[in-house]
Amino acid sequence: MTDETPAPETPTAQTAPDAPTPPDPKELERQRAENYPRHWAADVLASDGRVVHLRPIVPGDADALVEFHGKLSERTRYLRYFGPYPTMPKRDILNFTTVDHTSRVALVATLGDEIIAVGRYERLPQGDGNSAEVAFVVADAHQGRGLGPILLEHLAGAAAENGVRRFVAEVLAENRNMVTVFRQAGYQVSRSFDGGVLNLDFDIDPSDALVQVRNSRERAAEARSVRNVLGPRSVAVIGASTDPEKVGNAVLTNLLRASFTGPVYPVNAEHTSVRGVRAYPTVRDIPDEVDLAVAAVPADQIDAVLDDCLAKGVKALVVVSSGFGETGEDGRANERRLVHSARAHGMRLVGPNALGVANLDPAVSLNATLATDLPGRGRVGFFCQSGALGIAILAQASKRLLGLSTFVSAGNRADLSGNDLLQYWDQDEATEVVLLYLESFGNARKFWRIARRVARSKPIVAVKSGRGAVPPALATGTDIDDTIVRALFEQAGVIQVDSIAELFDCAILLGYQPLPAGPRVAVVGNSTALGVLAVDAARDSGMTAPDPVDVGAQATPEEFAAAVTTALRSDDVDTVLAVFVPPVAVRVASYAEALGAAVRGADKPVLTTFLAAEGIPDVLAVRGDDGTPIRGSVPSYPDPARAVYALQKAWRYASWLNRPADSVVRPGGVDADAARALVAGWMAASPSGRWLSDVETEQLLRCYGVEIADFRTVTDEAEAVEAARELGGPVAVKATGDQWRHRPDLSGVRLDVVGPDAVARAYRDLFEASGTPVMQVQRMATKGIGCLVRVQDDPSFGSLVSFGLSGIMSDLLGDRAYRVLPLTEREAAELIDAPRAAPMLSGYRTASPVNKGALVDVVLRVSTLADDLSEVRELVCDPVLASPSGAETTDARIRIGPEPSRIDLGPRRLR
């Protein structure tokens, strides 16, 4: 090319107007930074029980990050950055706020619009690429609130999603607080020193120790958040009206009437005082600290209330106002916004549409409810949702002289739930019995986990209302099959009852009498008819009771008391039920005094039908210093059947409590690594999941020691004959289509087929019926009772294992028993004995009992497989033929798929 040769034109925007403009790399990076994984955002509880919002950092946080850094003390900056770092250069601001959310991840903790903590990790280029350096810093004013461990938990969760398996950190040796965070996190941390710097190195894979630490911190934080609600030092009533007909006036009146031990601040913009107490225009104007605010303002004024509460540093908010989720879709949207705003402002929320909260401890004397009268002080904690129901419950408790320690009616239960109350009552020395009225479940799996622990120290009595009990607009939780709920309550040690009356019947027994040591009941009374009714009820409930001791209608108080004393002293008696009908024209009090003296100090429970009273009769109450009934008071029931019902529930709970706490033991012969490799390969080929083939199912089950009776898959008559020859002995020929499996008429299978001609004939018959040449020839298993073992994915409880007998009748009657995974050996044995048809396995009539130990082994192996492999979404072994010689599985199906998100299993967060 010469100088005269014109150069070819280079395309430009002018010459090629349709050419696309190359994307700006910086703009693409910014867009990626703003498009973070939404499920990483979470509301979490700090150790002081207040809420903090956690989310990935975005470029728009630059100014807030600079402000956050500027407020850090020199000491905090030095410990974080190993030297002076007074201001952040622009390049660092850009670097810190623009991340890719994979190799570079940063999370911020916020309170309102303010950043109060920052955590980050950055993948290290050296090594295998699975390690990352982690660091975080917390604002001085918020140090000591447990934000460091929270950031570490959530960073580890994000890192695991991105394939990071190991964290490293450099910490100044003098930074003791940060060293403590890593040391107490539950990880196995390796340490080395380099001058004054401590190098830490640890795997972030979940371990038992890590889960225990997480659950312990969650327990403490949630209990503290409830303590902020039930033990405030001061209360503000927002919307405290001078009109006696208004809700705000009722709340203020009840607080003052209960003699709350702290200051009460009415908030009313139009009056300077309400009910003789100085009022303030807003919460901000109150000169002193406010721990708890009760909002009784219209729904459209809540936003301003939240802003004022944030500015004031209010710890918790009770919203008694209606107009939210109970009104329909718009109301539910407003309710979600209310929860989000309250948490963003650092507060736990009770309600909306709540009756309120109460604490009868004389050191608090809190009645922040709409109920004018509360029961006396006692040792029972009560949680419910419905406000109207709450008023009825409190009235019933008062009528029966059932004392309460604390009471919460959560209304629409948008935030604070029964799970939080369980965490609180577990640590509350003033509460010995827990009562729950559950209209719906929120996080059912978490409820089961918490309840199982709490029930070891305090009885939990729960009513799970039916599906029709909650209006659709208020159905905030998951609808769960009642059969499953009942089975899992029993596994967790929760005493389930079906009505409010039964709830109180159990409560007055558990709250005032010891637990029965066994099922032996002595009935003592002065009425033959009532005595016989009591004995029949005890026997019908599974307890043992000899004929009643009848002292006669003319017995004196001393004779009646002597008979009760004799029964109590008997080694053959665990409980005494005293049935008493007062003779005509006698002084009843003398009988009560004699009975009370006879049972005083007894270490066995005593119940009575004294005067057909309901609750704690005044004449049988043992009073404390404040005049309220205490332990030793004798509960009374209107009729013997109700007394026995409560006693039977207490006995079953005591039996559960007395079982040795056994642990999950993995069965032998398990190759989990091989199983994981198989599943990983199948999931790589089918990321959305699928049903495994029969051969793949057999391979996976074999990894866990579950053998399927030997079979061959054949495609023509000759292959069927050859397969039968290889297997030897009688065989089964089976059609393989889904419509032919487990048909009650057995039209898809030919059993006990012997000889080549019979096998060929069976194959031809099934081919003609099914229209498909693919069939199975299987060795005949030992004849036995067909059983079904299933693992299913429940959206509330996670993976459940169920057991029942095979067949259409069991399906029709729903005769299945359920347990939450993982199972202990005792729980597996209980599962097998739980269905109504289970006596068939124990040798019903002339049949021989089956080998239950072999069935337990199958259930445990299936349980272990499902617990190990989260990708197993469904597993069915049906039938498992149980015989005296063992248990053989002849058919099984497995479906794999992506693991569903389990909020309860990851880093701590509020639901």
mmCIF file of C-alpha atoms in Angstrom, residues 479-591:
data_model
loop_
_atom_site.group_PDB
_atom_site.id
_atom_site.type_symbol
_atom_site.label_atom_id
_atom_site.label_comp_id
_atom_site.label_asym_id
_atom_site.label_seq_id
_atom_site.Cartn_x
_atom_site.Cartn_y
_atom_site.Cartn_z
ATOM 1 C CA ASP A 479 -52.264 -25.771 56.486
ATOM 2 C CA ILE A 480 -50.943 -29.088 57.793
ATOM 3 C CA ASP A 481 -52.700 -32.431 57.946
ATOM 4 C CA ASP A 482 -54.063 -32.926 61.466
ATOM 5 C CA THR A 483 -52.882 -36.544 61.527
ATOM 6 C CA ILE A 484 -49.312 -35.399 60.918
ATOM 7 C CA VAL A 485 -49.588 -32.681 63.548
ATOM 8 C CA ARG A 486 -50.868 -35.118 66.153
ATOM 9 C CA ALA A 487 -48.091 -37.641 65.446
ATOM 10 C CA LEU A 488 -45.340 -35.049 65.505
ATOM 11 C CA PHE A 489 -46.675 -33.401 68.666
ATOM 12 C CA GLU A 490 -46.448 -36.795 70.321
ATOM 13 C CA GLN A 491 -42.889 -37.273 69.065
ATOM 14 C CA ALA A 492 -41.929 -33.859 70.472
ATOM 15 C CA GLY A 493 -43.601 -34.469 73.841
ATOM 16 C CA VAL A 494 -46.322 -31.854 73.294
ATOM 17 C CA ILE A 495 -49.650 -32.646 74.959
ATOM 18 C CA GLN A 496 -52.286 -32.054 72.287
ATOM 19 C CA VAL A 497 -55.912 -31.458 73.238
ATOM 20 C CA ASP A 498 -58.929 -30.620 71.132
ATOM 21 C CA SER A 499 -60.671 -27.821 73.000
ATOM 22 C CA ILE A 500 -60.180 -24.922 75.378
ATOM 23 C CA ALA A 501 -61.950 -26.884 78.128
ATOM 24 C CA GLU A 502 -59.497 -29.766 77.770
ATOM 25 C CA LEU A 503 -56.624 -27.282 77.708
ATOM 26 C CA PHE A 504 -57.624 -25.939 81.112
ATOM 27 C CA ASP A 505 -58.394 -29.408 82.471
ATOM 28 C CA CYS A 506 -54.787 -30.387 81.801
ATOM 29 C CA ALA A 507 -53.397 -27.057 82.960
ATOM 30 C CA ILE A 508 -54.903 -27.161 86.443
ATOM 31 C CA LEU A 509 -53.501 -30.644 86.974
ATOM 32 C CA LEU A 510 -50.019 -29.916 85.594
ATOM 33 C CA GLY A 511 -49.857 -26.523 87.265
ATOM 34 C CA TYR A 512 -50.738 -27.618 90.798
ATOM 35 C CA GLN A 513 -50.022 -31.349 91.157
ATOM 36 C CA PRO A 514 -46.983 -33.601 90.528
ATOM 37 C CA LEU A 515 -46.812 -35.857 87.486
ATOM 38 C CA PRO A 516 -48.064 -39.425 87.937
ATOM 39 C CA ALA A 517 -45.309 -42.029 88.219
ATOM 40 C CA GLY A 518 -47.424 -44.644 86.455
ATOM 41 C CA PRO A 519 -50.892 -45.568 85.174
ATOM 42 C CA ARG A 520 -52.336 -47.000 88.425
ATOM 43 C CA VAL A 521 -55.337 -45.036 89.663
ATOM 44 C CA ALA A 522 -57.134 -45.457 92.972
ATOM 45 C CA VAL A 523 -60.689 -44.110 93.013
ATOM 46 C CA VAL A 524 -61.955 -43.177 96.490
ATOM 47 C CA GLY A 525 -65.392 -41.694 97.056
ATOM 48 C CA ASN A 526 -68.719 -41.622 98.788
ATOM 49 C CA SER A 527 -70.792 -42.351 95.666
ATOM 50 C CA THR A 528 -70.879 -45.804 94.101
ATOM 51 C CA ALA A 529 -72.207 -44.469 90.786
ATOM 52 C CA LEU A 530 -69.486 -41.832 90.440
ATOM 53 C CA GLY A 531 -66.833 -44.315 91.541
ATOM 54 C CA VAL A 532 -67.823 -46.805 88.863
ATOM 55 C CA LEU A 533 -67.887 -44.079 86.218
ATOM 56 C CA ALA A 534 -64.373 -43.017 87.238
ATOM 57 C CA VAL A 535 -62.995 -46.568 87.159
ATOM 58 C CA ASP A 536 -64.553 -47.253 83.747
ATOM 59 C CA ALA A 537 -63.100 -44.031 82.354
ATOM 60 C CA ALA A 538 -59.635 -44.881 83.673
ATOM 61 C CA ARG A 539 -59.693 -48.368 82.181
ATOM 62 C CA ASP A 540 -61.029 -47.105 78.853
ATOM 63 C CA SER A 541 -58.152 -44.623 78.648
ATOM 64 C CA GLY A 542 -55.510 -47.323 79.016
ATOM 65 C CA MET A 543 -54.814 -46.785 82.698
ATOM 66 C CA THR A 544 -55.315 -49.424 85.376
ATOM 67 C CA ALA A 545 -57.820 -49.050 88.175
ATOM 68 C CA PRO A 546 -59.168 -51.570 90.694
ATOM 69 C CA ASP A 547 -62.743 -51.367 91.865
ATOM 70 C CA PRO A 548 -63.505 -48.065 93.618
ATOM 71 C CA VAL A 549 -63.144 -47.645 97.356
ATOM 72 C CA ASP A 550 -66.625 -46.601 98.487
ATOM 73 C CA VAL A 551 -66.722 -45.125 101.982
ATOM 74 C CA GLY A 552 -70.506 -44.684 101.808
ATOM 75 C CA ALA A 553 -72.729 -41.660 101.704
ATOM 76 C CA GLN A 554 -72.755 -41.375 105.520
ATOM 77 C CA ALA A 555 -68.971 -41.362 105.944
ATOM 78 C CA THR A 556 -67.602 -38.635 108.196
ATOM 79 C CA PRO A 557 -64.910 -36.197 107.002
ATOM 80 C CA GLU A 558 -62.344 -38.162 108.993
ATOM 81 C CA GLU A 559 -63.369 -41.481 107.381
ATOM 82 C CA PHE A 560 -63.270 -39.956 103.919
ATOM 83 C CA ALA A 561 -59.804 -38.477 104.547
ATOM 84 C CA ALA A 562 -58.526 -41.748 106.036
ATOM 85 C CA ALA A 563 -59.506 -43.671 102.911
ATOM 86 C CA VAL A 564 -57.669 -41.127 100.721
ATOM 87 C CA THR A 565 -54.603 -41.343 102.978
ATOM 88 C CA THR A 566 -54.559 -45.134 102.771
ATOM 89 C CA ALA A 567 -54.684 -44.981 98.979
ATOM 90 C CA LEU A 568 -51.871 -42.428 98.847
ATOM 91 C CA ARG A 569 -49.629 -44.606 101.033
ATOM 92 C CA SER A 570 -50.156 -47.708 98.903
ATOM 93 C CA ASP A 571 -47.206 -48.794 96.769
ATOM 94 C CA ASP A 572 -49.698 -50.000 94.178
ATOM 95 C CA VAL A 573 -51.152 -46.546 93.559
ATOM 96 C CA ASP A 574 -49.745 -43.730 91.396
ATOM 97 C CA THR A 575 -52.705 -41.328 91.503
ATOM 98 C CA VAL A 576 -55.741 -40.821 93.692
ATOM 99 C CA LEU A 577 -59.038 -39.617 92.270
ATOM 100 C CA ALA A 578 -61.410 -38.534 95.031
ATOM 101 C CA VAL A 579 -65.064 -38.448 93.969
ATOM 102 C CA PHE A 580 -67.256 -36.632 96.455
ATOM 103 C CA VAL A 581 -70.962 -35.831 96.575
ATOM 104 C CA PRO A 582 -71.905 -33.935 99.747
ATOM 105 C CA PRO A 583 -74.508 -35.618 101.910
ATOM 106 C CA VAL A 584 -77.644 -33.596 102.519
ATOM 107 C CA ALA A 585 -77.462 -30.986 105.267
ATOM 108 C CA VAL A 586 -73.802 -31.352 106.176
ATOM 109 C CA ARG A 587 -71.027 -28.791 106.454
ATOM 110 C CA VAL A 588 -69.053 -29.224 103.214
ATOM 111 C CA ALA A 589 -66.079 -27.208 104.443
ATOM 112 C CA SER A 590 -65.227 -29.893 107.008
ATOM 113 C CA TYR A 591 -64.820 -32.476 104.223
#
